[in-house]
Short mmCIF file of C-alpha atoms in Angstrom, two decimals:
data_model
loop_
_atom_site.label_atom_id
_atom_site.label_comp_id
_atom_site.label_asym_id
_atom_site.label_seq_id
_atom_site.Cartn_x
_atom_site.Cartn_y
_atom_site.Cartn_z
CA UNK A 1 39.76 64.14 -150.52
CA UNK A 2 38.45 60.89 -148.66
CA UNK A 3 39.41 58.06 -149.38
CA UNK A 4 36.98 54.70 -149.59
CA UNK A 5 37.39 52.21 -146.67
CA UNK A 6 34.40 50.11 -146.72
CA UNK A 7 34.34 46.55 -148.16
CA UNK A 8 30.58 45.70 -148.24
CA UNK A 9 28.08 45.65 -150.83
CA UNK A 10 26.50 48.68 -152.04
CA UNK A 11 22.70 48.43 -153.02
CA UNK A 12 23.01 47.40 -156.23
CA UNK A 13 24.92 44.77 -155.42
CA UNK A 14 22.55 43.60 -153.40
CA UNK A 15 19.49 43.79 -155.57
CA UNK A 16 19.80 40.65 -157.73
CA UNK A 17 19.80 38.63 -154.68
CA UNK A 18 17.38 40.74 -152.64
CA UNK A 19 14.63 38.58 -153.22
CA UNK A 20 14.32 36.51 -150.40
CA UNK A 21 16.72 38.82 -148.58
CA UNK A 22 14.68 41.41 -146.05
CA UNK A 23 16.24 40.52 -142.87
CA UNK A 24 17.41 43.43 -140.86
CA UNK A 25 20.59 42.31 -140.00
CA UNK A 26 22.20 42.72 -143.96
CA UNK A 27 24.74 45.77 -144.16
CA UNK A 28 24.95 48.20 -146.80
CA UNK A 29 27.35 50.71 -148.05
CA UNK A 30 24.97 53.72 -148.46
CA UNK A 31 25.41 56.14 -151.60
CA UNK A 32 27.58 59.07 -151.01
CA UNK A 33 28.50 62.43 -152.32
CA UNK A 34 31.31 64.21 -151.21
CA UNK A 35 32.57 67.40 -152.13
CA UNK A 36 34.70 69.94 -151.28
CA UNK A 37 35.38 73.89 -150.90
CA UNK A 38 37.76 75.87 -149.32
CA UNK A 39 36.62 75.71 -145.76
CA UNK A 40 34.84 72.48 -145.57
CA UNK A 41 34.57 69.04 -146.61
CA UNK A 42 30.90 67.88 -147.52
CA UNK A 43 29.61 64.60 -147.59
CA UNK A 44 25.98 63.63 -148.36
CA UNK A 45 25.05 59.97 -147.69
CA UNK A 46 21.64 58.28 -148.47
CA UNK A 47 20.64 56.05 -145.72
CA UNK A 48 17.03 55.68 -146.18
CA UNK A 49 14.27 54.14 -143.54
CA UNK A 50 17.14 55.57 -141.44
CA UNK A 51 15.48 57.79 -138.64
CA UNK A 52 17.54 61.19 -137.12
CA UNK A 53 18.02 59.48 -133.94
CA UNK A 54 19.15 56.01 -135.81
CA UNK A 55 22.33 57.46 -137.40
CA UNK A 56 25.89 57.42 -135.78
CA UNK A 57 28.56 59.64 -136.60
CA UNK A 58 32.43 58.69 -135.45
CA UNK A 59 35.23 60.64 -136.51
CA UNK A 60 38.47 59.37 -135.11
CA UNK A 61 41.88 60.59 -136.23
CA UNK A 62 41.35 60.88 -139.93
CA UNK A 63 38.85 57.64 -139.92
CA UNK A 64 34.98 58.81 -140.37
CA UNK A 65 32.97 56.30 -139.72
CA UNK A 66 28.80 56.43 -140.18
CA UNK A 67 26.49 53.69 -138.96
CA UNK A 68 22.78 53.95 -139.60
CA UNK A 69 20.48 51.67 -138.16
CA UNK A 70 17.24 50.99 -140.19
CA UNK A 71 13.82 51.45 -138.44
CA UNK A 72 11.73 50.56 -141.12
CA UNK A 73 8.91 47.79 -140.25
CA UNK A 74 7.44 45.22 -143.08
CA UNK A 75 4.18 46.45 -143.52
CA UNK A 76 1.79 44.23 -141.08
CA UNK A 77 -0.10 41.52 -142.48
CA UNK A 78 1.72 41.31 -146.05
CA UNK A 79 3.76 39.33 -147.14
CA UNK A 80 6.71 40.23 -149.87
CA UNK A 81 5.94 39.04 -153.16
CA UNK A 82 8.77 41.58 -155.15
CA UNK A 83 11.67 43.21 -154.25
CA UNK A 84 14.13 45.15 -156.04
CA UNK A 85 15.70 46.69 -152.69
CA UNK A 86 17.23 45.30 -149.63
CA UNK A 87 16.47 46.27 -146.05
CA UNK A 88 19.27 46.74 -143.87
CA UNK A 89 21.61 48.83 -141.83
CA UNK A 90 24.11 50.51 -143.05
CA UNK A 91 27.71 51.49 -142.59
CA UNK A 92 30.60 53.19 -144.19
CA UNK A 93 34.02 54.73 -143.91
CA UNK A 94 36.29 56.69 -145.29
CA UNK A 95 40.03 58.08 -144.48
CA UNK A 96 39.93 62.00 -144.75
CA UNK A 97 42.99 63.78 -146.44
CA UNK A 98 43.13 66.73 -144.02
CA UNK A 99 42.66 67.36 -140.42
CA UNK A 100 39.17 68.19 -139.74
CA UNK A 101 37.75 71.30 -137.06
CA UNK A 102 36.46 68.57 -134.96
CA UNK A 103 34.17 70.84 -132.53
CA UNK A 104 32.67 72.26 -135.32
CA UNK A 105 31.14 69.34 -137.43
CA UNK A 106 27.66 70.24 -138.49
CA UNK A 107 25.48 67.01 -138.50
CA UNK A 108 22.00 67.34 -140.45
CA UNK A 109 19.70 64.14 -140.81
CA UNK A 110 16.29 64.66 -143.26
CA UNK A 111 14.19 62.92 -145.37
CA UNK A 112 16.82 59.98 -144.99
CA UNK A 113 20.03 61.85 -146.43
CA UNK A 114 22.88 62.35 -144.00
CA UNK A 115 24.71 65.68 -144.59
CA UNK A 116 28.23 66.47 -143.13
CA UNK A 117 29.95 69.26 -142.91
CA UNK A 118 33.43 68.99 -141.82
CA UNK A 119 35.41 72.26 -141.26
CA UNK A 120 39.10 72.20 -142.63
CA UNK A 121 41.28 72.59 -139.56
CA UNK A 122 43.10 76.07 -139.82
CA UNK A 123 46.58 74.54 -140.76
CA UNK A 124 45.35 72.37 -144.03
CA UNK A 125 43.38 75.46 -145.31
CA UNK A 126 44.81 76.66 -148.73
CA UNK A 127 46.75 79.35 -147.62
CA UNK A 128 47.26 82.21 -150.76
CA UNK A 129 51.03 83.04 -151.09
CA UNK A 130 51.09 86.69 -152.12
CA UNK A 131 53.31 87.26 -155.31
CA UNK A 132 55.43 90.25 -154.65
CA UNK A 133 57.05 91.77 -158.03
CA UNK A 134 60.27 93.12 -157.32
CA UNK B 1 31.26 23.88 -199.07
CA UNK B 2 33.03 26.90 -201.22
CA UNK B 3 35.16 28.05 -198.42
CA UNK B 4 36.98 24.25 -197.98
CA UNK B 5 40.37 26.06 -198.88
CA UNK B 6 40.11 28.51 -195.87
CA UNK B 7 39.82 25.54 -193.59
CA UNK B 8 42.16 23.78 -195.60
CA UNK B 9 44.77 26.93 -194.54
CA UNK B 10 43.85 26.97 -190.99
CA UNK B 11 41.80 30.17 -190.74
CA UNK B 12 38.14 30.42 -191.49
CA UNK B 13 36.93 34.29 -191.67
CA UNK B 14 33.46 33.48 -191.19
CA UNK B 15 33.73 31.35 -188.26
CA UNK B 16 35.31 34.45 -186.71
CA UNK B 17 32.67 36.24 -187.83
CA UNK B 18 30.25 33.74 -186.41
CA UNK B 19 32.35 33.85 -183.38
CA UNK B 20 32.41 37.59 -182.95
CA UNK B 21 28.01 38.04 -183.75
CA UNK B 22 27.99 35.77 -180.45
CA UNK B 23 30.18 37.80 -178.63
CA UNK B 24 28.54 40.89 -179.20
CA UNK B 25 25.01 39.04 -178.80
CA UNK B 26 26.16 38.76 -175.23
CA UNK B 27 27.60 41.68 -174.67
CA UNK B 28 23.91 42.88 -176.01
CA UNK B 29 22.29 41.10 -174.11
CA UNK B 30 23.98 41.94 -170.73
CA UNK B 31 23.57 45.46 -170.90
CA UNK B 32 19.98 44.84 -171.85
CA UNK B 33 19.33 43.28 -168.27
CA UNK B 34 21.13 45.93 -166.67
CA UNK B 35 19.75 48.75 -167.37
CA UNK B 36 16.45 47.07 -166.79
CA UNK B 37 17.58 45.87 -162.88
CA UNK B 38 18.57 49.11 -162.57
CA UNK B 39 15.18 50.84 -162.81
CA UNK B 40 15.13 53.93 -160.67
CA UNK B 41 13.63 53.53 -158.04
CA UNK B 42 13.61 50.58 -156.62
CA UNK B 43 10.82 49.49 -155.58
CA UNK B 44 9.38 46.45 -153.28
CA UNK B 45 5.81 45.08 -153.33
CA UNK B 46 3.58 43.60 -150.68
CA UNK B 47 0.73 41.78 -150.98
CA UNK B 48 -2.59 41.63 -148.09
CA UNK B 49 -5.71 39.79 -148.41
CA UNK B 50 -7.17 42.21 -150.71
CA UNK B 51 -5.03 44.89 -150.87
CA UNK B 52 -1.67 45.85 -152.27
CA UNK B 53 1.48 48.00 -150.42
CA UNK B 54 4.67 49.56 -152.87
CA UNK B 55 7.32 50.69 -150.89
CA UNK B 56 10.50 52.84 -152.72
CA UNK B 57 13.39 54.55 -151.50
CA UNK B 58 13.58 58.13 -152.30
CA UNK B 59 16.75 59.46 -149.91
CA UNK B 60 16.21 63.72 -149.88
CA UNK B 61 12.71 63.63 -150.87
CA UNK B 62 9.47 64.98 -148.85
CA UNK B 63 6.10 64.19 -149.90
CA UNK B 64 5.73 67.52 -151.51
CA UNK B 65 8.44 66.63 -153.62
CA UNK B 66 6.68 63.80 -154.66
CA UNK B 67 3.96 63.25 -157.70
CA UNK B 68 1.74 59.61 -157.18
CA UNK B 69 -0.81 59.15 -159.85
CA UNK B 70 -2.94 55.53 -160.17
CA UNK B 71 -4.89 54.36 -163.22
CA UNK B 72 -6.69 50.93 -163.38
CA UNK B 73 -3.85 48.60 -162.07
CA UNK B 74 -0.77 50.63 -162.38
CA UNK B 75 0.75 52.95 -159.87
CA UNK B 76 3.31 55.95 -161.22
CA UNK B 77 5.49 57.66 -158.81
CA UNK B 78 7.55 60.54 -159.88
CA UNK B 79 9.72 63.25 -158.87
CA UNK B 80 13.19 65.05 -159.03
CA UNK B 81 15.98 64.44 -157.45
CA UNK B 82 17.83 68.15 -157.21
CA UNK B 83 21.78 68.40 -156.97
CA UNK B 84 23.14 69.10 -153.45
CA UNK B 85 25.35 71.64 -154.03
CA UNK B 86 26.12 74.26 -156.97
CA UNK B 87 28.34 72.99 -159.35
CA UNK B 88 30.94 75.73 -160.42
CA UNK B 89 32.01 76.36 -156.57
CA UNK B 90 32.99 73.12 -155.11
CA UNK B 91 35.57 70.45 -156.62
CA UNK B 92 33.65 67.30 -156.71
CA UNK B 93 35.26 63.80 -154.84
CA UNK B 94 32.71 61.42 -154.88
CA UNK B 95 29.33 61.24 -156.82
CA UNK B 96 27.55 58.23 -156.18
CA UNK B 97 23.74 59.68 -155.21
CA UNK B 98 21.16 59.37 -158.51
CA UNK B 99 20.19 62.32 -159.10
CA UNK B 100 17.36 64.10 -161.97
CA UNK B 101 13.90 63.88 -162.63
CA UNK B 102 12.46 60.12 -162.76
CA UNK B 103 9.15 58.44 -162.98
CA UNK B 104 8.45 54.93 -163.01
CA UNK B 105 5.04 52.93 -163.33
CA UNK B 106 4.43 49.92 -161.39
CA UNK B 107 1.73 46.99 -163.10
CA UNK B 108 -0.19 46.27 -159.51
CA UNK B 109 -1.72 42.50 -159.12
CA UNK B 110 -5.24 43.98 -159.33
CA UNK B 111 -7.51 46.71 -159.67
CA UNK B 112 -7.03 49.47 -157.22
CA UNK B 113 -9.71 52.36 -156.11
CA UNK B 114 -8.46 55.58 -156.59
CA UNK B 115 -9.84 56.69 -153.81
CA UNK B 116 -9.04 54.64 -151.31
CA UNK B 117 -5.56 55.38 -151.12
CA UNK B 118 -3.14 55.70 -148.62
CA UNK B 119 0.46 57.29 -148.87
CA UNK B 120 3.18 58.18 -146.51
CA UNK B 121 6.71 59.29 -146.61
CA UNK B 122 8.72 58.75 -144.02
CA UNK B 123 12.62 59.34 -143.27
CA UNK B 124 13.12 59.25 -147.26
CA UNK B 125 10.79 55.97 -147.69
CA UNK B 126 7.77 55.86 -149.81
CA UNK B 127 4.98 54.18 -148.83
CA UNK B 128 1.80 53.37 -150.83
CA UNK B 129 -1.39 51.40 -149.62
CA UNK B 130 -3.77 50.77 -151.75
CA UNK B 131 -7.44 48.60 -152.04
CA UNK B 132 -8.94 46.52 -154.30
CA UNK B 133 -12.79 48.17 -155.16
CA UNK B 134 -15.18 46.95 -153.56
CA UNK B 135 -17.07 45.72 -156.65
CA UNK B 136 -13.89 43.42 -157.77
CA UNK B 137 -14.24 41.65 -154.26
CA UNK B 138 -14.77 38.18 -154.42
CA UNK B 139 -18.74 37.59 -153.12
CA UNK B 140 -20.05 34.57 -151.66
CA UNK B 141 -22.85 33.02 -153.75
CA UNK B 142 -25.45 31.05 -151.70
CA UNK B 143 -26.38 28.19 -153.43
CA UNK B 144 -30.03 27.00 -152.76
CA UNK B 145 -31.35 23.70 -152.75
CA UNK B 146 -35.14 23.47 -154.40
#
């Protein structure tokens, strides 16, 4: 489980206003998936215009934290005359339910999607209790 | 009117009617321009001196993955977003991503050449340049004196 942390606006939030509205510095909470098996927590965030080397991972205590920093220029000598979308950074955060295999955290950045994948410490693994019958 | 008595007794069933048609009307209404706002994807325009640049978002895709066709003055982009992980083996805690097959068509300002298109994809951002032909280009007419 994870639970939510951030307070800003998502994207859709953000695209009634988002005419006028391209500066770099505006902050959004990016889309996320986040699922779960036995041995690892998954979460897959969409940060477009968000290069591999732009996105920042922090996992402290039980507090994950992910910044990405947009690095997506206006196209040179245009000027914006519709927009349905926002540009901006983004950032998000979310309490995790169960200690996390912190030297083991695969980090994979493509095509703008962030995907996590956060080992379950040994201790809050599911452990099977075998049933004996007497 | 016919219905004096009801008002007469305080309680007029077709005003509440009346009332409740222009509820719903905006109820209507609002969904109407929400699911029209919400037009996947998103997409922003920008406009040069004569030609045209769509930009979309489309997180997870390459540029394999995605289909751009142009016709006169519209531009359709389309694609499929696939799920991220099988369904039946993980215990889901958060779905926010769109996923599915979309395609949306885009009315450009002007004319573009079909063949004088440029498109790029780059860290899940679509980007689409495209011309005005050369024959729809505004020409200089010299006016002569006799």
């Amino acid at each position: 489980m994870a639970q939510e942390i951030t307070k800003l606006p998502t994207r859709d939030f953000a695209r009634g206003q988002a005419a006028h509205s391209t500066r770099a510095t505006n902050v959004y909470r990016p889309n996320s998936d986040i699922y779960e098996d036995e041995n690892h927590i998954v979460l897959v965030t969409d940060m477009p215009g968000v290069a591999p080397g732009d996105v920042d991972v922090t996992l402290e205590q039980r507090v994950l934290t992910i910044r990405g920093r947009l690095g997506v220029e206006r196209p040179e000598g245009y000027r914006a005359i519709y927009s349905e979308y926002g540009e901006g950074n983004y950032e998000r955060a979310f309490t995790l339910s169960e200690d996390i295999d912190q030297d083991h955290i695969e980090a994979n950045h493509k095509d703008g999607v962030l995907t996590l994948k956060l080992p379950k410490a040994e201790r809050a693994k599911t452990k099977k209790i075998q049933v004996k019958t007497a | 009117m016919l219905l004096s008595s009801w008002d007469r007794s305080g309680w007029d069933p077709f005003g509440e009617m009346q009332r409740l048609r222009s509820e719903m009307n905006q109820l209507l209404n609002g969904a109407g321009a929400v699911s029209l706002a919400r037009a996947y994807p998103p997409v922003n325009i920008w406009l040069g001196d004569n030609s045209v640049v769509v930009t979309t978002e489309l997180p997870g895709l390459s540029s394999e993955d995605i289909d751009i066709s142009i016709a006169e003055d519209t531009l359709t982009v389309s694609g499929n977003r696939v799920f991220a992980a099988n369904d039946n083996q993980v215990a889901w805690r958060r779905r926010e991503r769109p996923l599915g097959a979309f395609s949306r068509t885009i009315e450009l300002p002007f004319r573009v050449d079909p063949d004088h298109v440029e498109a790029h994809c780059t860290n899940g951002v679509l980007e689409v340049e495209m011309h005005r032909p050369q024959a729809d280009l505004p020409r200089k007419i010299q006016v002569k004196t006799r």
